[in-house]
Tab-separated table of N, CA and C and ligand atoms in Angstrom:
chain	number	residue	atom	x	y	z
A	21	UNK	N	-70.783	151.006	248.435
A	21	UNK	CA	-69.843	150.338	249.349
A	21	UNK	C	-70.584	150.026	250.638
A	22	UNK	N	-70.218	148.521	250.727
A	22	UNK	CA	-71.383	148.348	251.861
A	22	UNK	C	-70.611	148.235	254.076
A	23	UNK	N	-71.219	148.951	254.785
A	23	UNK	CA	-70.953	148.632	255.714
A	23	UNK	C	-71.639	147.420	256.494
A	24	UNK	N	-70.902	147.291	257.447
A	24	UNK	CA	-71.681	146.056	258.577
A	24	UNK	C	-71.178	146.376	259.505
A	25	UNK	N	-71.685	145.361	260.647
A	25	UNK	CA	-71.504	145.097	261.961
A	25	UNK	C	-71.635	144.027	262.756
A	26	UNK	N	-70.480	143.717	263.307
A	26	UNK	CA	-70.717	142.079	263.772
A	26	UNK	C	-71.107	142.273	265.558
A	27	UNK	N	-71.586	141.719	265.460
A	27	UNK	CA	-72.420	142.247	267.033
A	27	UNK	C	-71.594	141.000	268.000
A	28	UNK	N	-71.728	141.660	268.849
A	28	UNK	CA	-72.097	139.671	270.140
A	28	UNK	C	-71.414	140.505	271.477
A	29	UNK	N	-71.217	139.529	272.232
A	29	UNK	CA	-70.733	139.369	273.945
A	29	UNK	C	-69.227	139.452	273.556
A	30	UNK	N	-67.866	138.701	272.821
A	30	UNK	CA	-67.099	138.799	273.143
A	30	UNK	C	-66.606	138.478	274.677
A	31	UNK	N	-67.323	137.909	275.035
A	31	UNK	CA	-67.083	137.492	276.803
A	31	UNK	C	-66.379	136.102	276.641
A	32	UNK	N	-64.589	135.969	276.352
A	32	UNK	CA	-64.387	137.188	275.151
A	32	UNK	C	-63.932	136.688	273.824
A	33	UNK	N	-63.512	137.813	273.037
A	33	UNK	CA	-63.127	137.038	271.321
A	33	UNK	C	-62.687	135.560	271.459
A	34	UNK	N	-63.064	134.795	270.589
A	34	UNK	CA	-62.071	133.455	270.383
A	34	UNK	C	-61.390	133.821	269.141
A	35	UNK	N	-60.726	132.811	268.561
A	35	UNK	CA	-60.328	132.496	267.237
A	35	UNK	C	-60.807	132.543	266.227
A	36	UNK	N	-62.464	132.255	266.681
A	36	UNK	CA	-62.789	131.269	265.542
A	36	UNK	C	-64.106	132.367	265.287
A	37	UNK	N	-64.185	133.947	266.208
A	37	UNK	CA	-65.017	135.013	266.277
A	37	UNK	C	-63.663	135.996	264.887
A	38	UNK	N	-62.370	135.905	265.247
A	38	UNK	CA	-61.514	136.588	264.361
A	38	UNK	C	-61.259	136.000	263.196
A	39	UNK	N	-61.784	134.654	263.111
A	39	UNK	CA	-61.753	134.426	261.713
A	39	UNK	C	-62.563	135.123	260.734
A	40	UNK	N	-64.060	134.918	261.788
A	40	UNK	CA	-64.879	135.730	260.924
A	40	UNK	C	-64.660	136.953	260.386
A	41	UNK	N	-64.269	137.884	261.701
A	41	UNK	CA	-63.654	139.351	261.315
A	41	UNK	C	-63.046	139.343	260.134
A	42	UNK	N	-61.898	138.315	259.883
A	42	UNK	CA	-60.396	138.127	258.722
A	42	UNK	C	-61.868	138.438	257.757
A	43	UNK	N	-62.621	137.533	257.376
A	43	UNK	CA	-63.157	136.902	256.148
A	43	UNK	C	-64.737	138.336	256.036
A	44	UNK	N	-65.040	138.760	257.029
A	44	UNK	CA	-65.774	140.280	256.625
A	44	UNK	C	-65.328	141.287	256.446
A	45	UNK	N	-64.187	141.333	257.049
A	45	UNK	CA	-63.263	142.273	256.607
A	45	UNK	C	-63.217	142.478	254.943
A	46	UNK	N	-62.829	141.285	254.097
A	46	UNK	CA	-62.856	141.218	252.513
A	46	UNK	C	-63.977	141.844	251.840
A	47	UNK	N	-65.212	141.802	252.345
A	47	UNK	CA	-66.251	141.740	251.977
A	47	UNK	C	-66.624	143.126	252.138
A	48	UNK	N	-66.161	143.687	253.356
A	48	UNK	CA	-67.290	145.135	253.290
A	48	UNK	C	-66.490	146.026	253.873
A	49	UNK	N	-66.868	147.564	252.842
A	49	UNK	CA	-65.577	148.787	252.851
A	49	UNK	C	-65.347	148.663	254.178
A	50	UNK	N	-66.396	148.867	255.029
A	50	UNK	CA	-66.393	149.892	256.475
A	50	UNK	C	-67.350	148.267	257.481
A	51	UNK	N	-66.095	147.824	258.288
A	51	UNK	CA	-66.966	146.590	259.482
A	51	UNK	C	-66.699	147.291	261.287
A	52	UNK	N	-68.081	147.351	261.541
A	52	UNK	CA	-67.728	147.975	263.090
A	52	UNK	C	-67.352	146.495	263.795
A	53	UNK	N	-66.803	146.097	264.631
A	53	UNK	CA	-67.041	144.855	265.680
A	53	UNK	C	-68.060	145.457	266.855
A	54	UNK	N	-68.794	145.224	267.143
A	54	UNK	CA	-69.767	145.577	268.181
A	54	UNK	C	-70.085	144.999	269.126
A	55	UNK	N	-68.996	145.347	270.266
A	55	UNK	CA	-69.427	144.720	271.559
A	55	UNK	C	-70.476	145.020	272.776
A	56	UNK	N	-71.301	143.836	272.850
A	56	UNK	CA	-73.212	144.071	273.369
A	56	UNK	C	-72.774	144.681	274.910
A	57	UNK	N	-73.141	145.890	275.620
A	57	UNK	CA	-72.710	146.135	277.365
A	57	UNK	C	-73.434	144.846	278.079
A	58	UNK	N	-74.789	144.579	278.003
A	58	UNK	CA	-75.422	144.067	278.724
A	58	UNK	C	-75.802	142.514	278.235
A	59	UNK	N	-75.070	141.072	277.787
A	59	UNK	CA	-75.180	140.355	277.259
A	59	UNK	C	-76.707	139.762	278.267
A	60	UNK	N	-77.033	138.777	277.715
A	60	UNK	CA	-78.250	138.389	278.411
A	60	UNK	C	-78.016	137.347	279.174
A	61	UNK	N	-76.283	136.488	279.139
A	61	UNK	CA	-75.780	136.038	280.277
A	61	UNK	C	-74.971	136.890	280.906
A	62	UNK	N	-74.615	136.287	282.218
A	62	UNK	CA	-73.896	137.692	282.911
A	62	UNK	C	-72.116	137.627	282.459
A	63	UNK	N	-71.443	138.333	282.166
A	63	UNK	CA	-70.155	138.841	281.693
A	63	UNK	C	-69.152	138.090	282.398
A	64	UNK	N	-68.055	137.684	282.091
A	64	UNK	CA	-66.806	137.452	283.213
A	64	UNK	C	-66.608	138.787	282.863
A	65	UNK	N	-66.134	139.508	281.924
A	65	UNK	CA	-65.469	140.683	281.814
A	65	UNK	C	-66.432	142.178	281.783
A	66	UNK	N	-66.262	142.865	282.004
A	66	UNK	CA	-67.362	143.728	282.256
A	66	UNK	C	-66.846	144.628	280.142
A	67	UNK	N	-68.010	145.561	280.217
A	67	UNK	CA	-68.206	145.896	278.432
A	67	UNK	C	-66.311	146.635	277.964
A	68	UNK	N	-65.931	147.341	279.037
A	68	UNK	CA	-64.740	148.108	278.784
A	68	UNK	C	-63.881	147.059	278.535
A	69	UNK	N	-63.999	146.352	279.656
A	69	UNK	CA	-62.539	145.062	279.470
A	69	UNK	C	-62.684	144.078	278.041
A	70	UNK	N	-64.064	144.160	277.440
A	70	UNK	CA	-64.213	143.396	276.452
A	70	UNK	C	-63.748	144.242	275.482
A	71	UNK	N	-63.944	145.407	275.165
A	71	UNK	CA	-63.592	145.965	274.227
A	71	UNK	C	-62.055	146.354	273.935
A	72	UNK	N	-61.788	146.499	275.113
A	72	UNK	CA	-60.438	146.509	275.110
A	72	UNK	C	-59.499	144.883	274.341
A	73	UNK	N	-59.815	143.894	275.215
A	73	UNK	CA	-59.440	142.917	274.554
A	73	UNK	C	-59.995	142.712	273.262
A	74	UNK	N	-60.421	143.176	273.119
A	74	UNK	CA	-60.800	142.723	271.392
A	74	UNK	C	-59.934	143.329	270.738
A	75	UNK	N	-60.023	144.332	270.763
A	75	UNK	CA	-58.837	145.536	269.799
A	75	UNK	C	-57.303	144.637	270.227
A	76	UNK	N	-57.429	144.169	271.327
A	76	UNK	CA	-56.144	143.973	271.599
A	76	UNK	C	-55.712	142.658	270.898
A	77	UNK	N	-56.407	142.122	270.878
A	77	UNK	CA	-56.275	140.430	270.080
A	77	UNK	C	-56.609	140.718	268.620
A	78	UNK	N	-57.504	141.920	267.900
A	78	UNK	CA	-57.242	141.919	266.637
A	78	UNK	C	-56.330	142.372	266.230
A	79	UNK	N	-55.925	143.465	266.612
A	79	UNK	CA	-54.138	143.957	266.636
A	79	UNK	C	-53.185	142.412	266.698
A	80	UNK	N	-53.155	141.926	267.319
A	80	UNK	CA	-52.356	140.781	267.863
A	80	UNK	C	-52.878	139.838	266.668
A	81	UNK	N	-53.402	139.900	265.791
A	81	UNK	CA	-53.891	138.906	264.569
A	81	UNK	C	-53.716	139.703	263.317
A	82	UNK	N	-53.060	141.261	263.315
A	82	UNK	CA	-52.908	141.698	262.619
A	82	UNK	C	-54.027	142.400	261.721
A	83	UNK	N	-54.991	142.599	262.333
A	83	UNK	CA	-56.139	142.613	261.236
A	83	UNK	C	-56.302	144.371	261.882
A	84	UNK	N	-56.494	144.934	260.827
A	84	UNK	CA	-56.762	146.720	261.245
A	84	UNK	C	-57.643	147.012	260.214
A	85	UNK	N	-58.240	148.396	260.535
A	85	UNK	CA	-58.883	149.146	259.273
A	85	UNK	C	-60.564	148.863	259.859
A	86	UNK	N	-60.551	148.467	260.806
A	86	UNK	CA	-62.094	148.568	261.739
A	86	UNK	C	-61.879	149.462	262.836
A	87	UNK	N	-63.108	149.296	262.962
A	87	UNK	CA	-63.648	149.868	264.597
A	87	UNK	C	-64.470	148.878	266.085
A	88	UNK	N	-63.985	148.862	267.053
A	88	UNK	CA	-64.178	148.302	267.864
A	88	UNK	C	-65.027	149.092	268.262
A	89	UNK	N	-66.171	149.013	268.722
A	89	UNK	CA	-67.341	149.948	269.630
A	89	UNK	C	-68.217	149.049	270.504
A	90	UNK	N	-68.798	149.985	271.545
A	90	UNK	CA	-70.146	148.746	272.217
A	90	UNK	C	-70.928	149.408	272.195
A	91	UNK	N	-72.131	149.065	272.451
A	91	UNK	CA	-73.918	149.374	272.075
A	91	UNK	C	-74.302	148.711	273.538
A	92	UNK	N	-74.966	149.531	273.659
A	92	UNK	CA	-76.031	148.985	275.025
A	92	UNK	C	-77.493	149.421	274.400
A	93	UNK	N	-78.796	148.386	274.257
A	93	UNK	CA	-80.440	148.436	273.551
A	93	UNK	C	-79.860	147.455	272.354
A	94	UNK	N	-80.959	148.098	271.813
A	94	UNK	CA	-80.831	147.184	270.468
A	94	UNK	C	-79.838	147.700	269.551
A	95	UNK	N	-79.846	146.041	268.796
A	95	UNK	CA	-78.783	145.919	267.947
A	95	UNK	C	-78.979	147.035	266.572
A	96	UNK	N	-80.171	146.842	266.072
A	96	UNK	CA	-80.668	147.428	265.127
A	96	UNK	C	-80.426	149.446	265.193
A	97	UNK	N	-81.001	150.240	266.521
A	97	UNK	CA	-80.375	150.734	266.871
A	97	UNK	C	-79.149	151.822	266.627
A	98	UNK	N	-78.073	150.318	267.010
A	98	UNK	CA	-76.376	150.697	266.524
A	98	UNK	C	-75.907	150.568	265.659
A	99	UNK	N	-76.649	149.960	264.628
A	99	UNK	CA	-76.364	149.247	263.302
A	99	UNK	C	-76.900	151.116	262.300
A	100	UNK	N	-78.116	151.504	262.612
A	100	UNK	CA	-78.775	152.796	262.111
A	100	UNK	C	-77.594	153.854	262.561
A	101	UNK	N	-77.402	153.825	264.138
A	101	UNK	CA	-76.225	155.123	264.532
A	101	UNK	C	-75.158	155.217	263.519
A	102	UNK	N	-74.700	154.244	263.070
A	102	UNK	CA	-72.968	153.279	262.123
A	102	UNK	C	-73.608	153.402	260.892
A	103	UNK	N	-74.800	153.604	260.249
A	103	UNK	CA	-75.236	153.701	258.807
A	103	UNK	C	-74.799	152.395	258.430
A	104	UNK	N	-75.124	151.277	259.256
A	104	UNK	CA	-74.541	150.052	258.463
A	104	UNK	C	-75.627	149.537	257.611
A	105	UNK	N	-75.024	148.605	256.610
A	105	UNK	CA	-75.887	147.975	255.885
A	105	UNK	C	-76.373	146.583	256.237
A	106	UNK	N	-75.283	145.870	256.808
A	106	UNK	CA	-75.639	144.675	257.024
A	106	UNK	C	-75.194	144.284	258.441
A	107	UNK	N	-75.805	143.037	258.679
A	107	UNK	CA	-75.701	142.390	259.925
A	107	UNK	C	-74.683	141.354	260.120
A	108	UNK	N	-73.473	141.105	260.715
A	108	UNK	CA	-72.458	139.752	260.349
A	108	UNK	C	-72.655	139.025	261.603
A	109	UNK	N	-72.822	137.618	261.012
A	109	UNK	CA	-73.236	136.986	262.703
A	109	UNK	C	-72.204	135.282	261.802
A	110	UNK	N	-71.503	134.702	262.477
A	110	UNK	CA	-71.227	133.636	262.205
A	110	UNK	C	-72.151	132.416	262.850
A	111	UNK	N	-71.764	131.008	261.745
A	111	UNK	CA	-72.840	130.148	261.800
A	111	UNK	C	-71.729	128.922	262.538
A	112	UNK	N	-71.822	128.520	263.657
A	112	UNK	CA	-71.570	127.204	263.599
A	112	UNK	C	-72.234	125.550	262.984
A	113	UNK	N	-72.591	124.956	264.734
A	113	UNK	CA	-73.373	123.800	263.892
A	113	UNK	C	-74.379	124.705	263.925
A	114	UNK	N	-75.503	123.052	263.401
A	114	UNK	CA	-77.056	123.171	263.705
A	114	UNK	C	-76.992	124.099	264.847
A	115	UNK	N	-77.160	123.881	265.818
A	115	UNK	CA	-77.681	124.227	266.808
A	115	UNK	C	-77.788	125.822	267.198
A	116	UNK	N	-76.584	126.719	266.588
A	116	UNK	CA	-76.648	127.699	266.569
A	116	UNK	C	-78.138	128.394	265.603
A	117	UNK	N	-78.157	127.328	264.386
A	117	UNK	CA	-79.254	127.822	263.382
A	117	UNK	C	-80.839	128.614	263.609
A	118	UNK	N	-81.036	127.783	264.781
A	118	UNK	CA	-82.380	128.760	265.695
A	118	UNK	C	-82.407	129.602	265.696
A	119	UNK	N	-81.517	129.911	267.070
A	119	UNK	CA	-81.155	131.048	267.802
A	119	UNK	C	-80.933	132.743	266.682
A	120	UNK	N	-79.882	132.152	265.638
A	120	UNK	CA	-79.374	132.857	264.538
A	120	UNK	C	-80.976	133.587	263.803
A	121	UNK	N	-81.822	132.189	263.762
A	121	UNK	CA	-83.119	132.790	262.848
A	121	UNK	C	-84.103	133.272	263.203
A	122	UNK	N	-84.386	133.278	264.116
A	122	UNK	CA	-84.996	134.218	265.376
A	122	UNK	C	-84.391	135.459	265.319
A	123	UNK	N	-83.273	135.519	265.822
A	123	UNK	CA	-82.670	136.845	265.463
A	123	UNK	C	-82.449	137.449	264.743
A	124	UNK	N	-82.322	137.010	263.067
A	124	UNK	CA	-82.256	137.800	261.968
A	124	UNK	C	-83.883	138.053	261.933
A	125	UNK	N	-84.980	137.682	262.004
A	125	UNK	CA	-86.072	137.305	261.487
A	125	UNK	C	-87.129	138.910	262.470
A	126	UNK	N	-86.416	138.975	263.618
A	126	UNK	CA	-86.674	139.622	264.706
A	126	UNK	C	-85.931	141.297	264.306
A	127	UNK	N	-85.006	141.012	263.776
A	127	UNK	CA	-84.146	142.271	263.465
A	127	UNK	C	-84.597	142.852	261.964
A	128	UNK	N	-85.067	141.866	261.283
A	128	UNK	CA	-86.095	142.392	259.978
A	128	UNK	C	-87.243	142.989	260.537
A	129	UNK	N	-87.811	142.301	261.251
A	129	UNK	CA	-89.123	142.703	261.487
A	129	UNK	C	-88.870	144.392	262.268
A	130	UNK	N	-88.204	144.427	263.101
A	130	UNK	CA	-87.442	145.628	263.680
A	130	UNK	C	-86.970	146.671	262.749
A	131	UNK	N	-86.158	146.554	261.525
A	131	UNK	CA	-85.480	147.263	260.913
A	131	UNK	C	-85.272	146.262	259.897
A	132	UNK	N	-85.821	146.687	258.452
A	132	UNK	CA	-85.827	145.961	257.112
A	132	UNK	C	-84.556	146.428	256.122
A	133	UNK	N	-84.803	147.399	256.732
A	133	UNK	CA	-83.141	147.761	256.014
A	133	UNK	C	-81.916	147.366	255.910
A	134	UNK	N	-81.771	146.235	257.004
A	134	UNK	CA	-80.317	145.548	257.179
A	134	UNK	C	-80.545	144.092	257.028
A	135	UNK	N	-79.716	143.809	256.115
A	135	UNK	CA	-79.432	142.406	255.619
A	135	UNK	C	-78.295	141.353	257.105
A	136	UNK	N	-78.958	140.317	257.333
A	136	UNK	CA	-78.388	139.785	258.021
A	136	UNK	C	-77.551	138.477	257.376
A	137	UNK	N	-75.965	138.814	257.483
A	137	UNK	CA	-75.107	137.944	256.207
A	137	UNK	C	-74.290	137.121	257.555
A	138	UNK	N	-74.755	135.720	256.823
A	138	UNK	CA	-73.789	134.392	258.265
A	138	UNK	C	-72.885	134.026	257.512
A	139	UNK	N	-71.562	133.914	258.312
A	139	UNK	CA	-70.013	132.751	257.915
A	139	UNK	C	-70.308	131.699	258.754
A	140	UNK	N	-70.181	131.131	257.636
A	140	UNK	CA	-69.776	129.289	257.725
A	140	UNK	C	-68.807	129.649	258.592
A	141	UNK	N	-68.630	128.773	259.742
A	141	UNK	CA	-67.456	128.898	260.972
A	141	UNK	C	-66.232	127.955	260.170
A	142	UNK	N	-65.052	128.062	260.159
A	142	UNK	CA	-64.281	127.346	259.813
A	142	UNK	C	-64.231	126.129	260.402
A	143	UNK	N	-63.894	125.134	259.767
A	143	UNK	CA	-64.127	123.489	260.563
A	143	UNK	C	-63.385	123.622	261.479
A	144	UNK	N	-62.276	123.924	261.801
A	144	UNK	CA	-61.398	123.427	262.994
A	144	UNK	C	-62.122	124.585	264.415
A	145	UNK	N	-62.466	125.622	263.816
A	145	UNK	CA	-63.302	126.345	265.213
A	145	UNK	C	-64.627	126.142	265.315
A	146	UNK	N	-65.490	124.704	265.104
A	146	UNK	CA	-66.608	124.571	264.352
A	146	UNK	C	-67.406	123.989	266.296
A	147	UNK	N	-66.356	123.945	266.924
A	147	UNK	CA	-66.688	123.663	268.237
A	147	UNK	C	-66.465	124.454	269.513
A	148	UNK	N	-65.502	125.541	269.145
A	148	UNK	CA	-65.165	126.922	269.495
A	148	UNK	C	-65.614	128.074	270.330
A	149	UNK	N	-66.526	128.382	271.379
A	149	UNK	CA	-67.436	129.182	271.678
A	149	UNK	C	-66.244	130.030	273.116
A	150	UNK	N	-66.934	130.892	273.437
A	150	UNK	CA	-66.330	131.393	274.516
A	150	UNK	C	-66.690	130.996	275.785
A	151	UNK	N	-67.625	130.197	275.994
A	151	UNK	CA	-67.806	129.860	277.360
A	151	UNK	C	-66.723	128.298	277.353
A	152	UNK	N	-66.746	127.945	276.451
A	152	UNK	CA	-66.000	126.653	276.296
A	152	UNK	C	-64.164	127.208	277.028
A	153	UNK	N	-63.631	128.540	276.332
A	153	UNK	CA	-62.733	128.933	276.650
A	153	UNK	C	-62.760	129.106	278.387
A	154	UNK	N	-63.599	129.571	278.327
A	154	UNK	CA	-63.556	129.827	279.926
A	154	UNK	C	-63.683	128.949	281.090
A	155	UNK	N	-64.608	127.986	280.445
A	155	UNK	CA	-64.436	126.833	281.491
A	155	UNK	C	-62.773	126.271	280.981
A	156	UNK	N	-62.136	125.840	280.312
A	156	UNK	CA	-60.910	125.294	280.127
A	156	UNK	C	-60.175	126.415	281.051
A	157	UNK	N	-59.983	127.646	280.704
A	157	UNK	CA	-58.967	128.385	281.525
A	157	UNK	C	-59.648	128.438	283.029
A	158	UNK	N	-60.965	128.615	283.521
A	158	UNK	CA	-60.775	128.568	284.787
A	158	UNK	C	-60.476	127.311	285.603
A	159	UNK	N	-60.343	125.792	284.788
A	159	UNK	CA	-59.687	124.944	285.399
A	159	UNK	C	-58.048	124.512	285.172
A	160	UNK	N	-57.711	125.400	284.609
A	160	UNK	CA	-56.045	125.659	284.660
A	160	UNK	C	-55.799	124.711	283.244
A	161	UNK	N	-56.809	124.832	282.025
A	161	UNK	CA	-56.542	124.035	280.782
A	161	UNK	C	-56.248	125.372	279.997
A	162	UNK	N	-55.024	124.492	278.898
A	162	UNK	CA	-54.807	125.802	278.266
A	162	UNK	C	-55.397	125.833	277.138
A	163	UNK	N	-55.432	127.037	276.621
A	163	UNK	CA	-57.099	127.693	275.258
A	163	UNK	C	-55.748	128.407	274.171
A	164	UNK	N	-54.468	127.660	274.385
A	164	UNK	CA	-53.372	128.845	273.939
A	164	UNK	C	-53.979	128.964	271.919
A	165	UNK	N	-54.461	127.203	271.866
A	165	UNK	CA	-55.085	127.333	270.067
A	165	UNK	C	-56.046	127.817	270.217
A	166	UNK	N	-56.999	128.777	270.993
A	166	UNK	CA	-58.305	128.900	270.922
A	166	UNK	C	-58.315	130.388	270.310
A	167	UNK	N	-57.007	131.008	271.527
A	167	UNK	CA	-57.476	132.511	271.695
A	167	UNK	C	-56.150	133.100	271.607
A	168	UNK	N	-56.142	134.236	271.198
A	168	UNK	CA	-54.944	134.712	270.717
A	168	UNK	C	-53.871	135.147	272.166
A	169	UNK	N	-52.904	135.474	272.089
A	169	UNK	CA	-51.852	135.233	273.817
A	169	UNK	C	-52.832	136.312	274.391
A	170	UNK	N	-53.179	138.133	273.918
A	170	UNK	CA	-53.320	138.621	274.775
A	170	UNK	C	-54.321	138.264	275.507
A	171	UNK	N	-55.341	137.395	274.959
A	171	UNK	CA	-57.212	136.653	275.412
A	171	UNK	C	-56.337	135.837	276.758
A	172	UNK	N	-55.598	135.085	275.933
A	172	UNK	CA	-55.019	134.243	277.360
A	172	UNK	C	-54.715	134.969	278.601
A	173	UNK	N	-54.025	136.067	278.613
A	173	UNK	CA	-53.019	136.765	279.553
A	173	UNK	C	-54.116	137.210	280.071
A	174	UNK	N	-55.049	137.858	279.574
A	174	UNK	CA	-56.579	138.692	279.986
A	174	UNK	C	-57.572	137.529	280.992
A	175	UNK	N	-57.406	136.475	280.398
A	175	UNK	CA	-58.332	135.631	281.014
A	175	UNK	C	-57.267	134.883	282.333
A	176	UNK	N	-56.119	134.564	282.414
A	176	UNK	CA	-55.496	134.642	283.694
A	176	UNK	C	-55.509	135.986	284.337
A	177	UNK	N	-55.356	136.951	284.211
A	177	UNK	CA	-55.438	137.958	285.185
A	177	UNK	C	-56.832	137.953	285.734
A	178	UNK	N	-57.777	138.139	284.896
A	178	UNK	CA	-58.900	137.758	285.546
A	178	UNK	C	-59.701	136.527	286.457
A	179	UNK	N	-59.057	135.831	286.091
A	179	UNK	CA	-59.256	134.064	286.992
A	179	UNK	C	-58.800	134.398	288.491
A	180	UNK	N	-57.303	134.639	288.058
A	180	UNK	CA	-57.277	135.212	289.195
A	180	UNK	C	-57.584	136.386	290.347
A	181	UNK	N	-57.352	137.481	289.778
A	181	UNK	CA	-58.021	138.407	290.613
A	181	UNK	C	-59.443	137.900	291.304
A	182	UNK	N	-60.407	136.855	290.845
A	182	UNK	CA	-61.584	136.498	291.138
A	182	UNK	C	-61.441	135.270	292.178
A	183	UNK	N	-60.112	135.147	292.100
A	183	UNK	CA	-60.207	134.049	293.212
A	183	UNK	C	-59.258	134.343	294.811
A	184	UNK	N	-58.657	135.773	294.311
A	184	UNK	CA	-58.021	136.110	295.652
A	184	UNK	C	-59.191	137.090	296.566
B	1	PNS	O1	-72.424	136.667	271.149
B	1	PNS	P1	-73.897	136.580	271.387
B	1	PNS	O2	-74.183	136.651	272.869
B	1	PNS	O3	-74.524	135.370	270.744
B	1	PNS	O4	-74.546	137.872	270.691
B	1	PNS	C1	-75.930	138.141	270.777
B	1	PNS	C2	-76.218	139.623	270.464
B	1	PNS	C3	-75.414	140.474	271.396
B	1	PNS	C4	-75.828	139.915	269.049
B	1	PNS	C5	-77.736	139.880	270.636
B	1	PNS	O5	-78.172	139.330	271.847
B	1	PNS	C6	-78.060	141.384	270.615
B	1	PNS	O6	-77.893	142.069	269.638
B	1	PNS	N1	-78.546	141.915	271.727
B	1	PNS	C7	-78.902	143.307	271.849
B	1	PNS	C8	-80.415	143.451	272.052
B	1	PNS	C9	-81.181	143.230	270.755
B	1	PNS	O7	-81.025	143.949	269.785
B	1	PNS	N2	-82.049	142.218	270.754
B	1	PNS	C10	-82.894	141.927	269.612
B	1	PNS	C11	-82.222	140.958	268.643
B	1	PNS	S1	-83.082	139.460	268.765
């Protein structure tokens, strides 16, 4: 029975990050979600507030039977702490494809033991990212199809608090 772990920023979940969850979820007994403390851009939300919203929007999508955790170092690491087997990273377009192969390629070379397995992004979230969310909500556009209500409610409280 195989475990995984879907890594990233979550700065924060979209839609189209819980789809993936829905569709690894099927696939493997035991999936951690793994939210990164120190992304290599800087956070709107700091690691607690991300993790929190995540649980809170997968709850809110109905999806249970994981674990929400964060890792600060390497991925590989947290993946060994979790006895996971594999790596879950979703694929958008091209453009993500680099970045993605570098990083699996980097995380072999690191640790051979973990298989790095990509989802096809669903077409309609195939343009979907979280900074996209954030620029729409910090200019008062609404993300209500993007991100599930509590992402919304999370990302107005925070807009604001940052602007009083
Ligand atoms: O959502 P993101 O920002 O695309 O996720 C990237 C993430 C967090 C998965 C990646 O940057 C990561 O695992 N960082 C931790 C440090 C690490 O292990 N780096 C080596 C992998 S190239």
């Amino acid at each position: 029975m195989a475990t995984a772990i879907y890594p990233g920023s979550f700065d924060p979940i979209t839609n189209g990050h819980i789809d993936i969850v829905r569709r690894a979820r099927k696939l493997f007994s035991k999936l951690y979600v793994a939210v990164v403390a120190n992304p290599h851009k800087s956070p709107l939300f700091t690691v607690e507030e991300r993790v929190d919203i995540t649980k809170a929007a997968l709850a809110e999508a109905g999806i249970n039977g994981l674990e929400v955790i964060s890792y600060d170092g390497l991925l590989i690491e947290c993946a060994r702490d979790h006895a996971a087997n594999a790596i879950v990273r979703g694929l958008r377009a091209n453009s993500d494809f680099e970045y993605e192969f570098q990083m699996a390629l980097t995380n072999r070379d690191l640790a051979s033991e973990f298989e790095s397995v990509f989802f096809m992004t669903a077409k309609k979230y195939s343009f979907l990212s979280s900074s996209i969310v954030k620029e729409v909500s910090m200019y008062g556009g609404d993300v209500s199809t993007f991100v599930p209500s509590s992402v919304e409610q999370a990302l107005r409280r925070k807009l604001e608090k940052k602007a009083s």
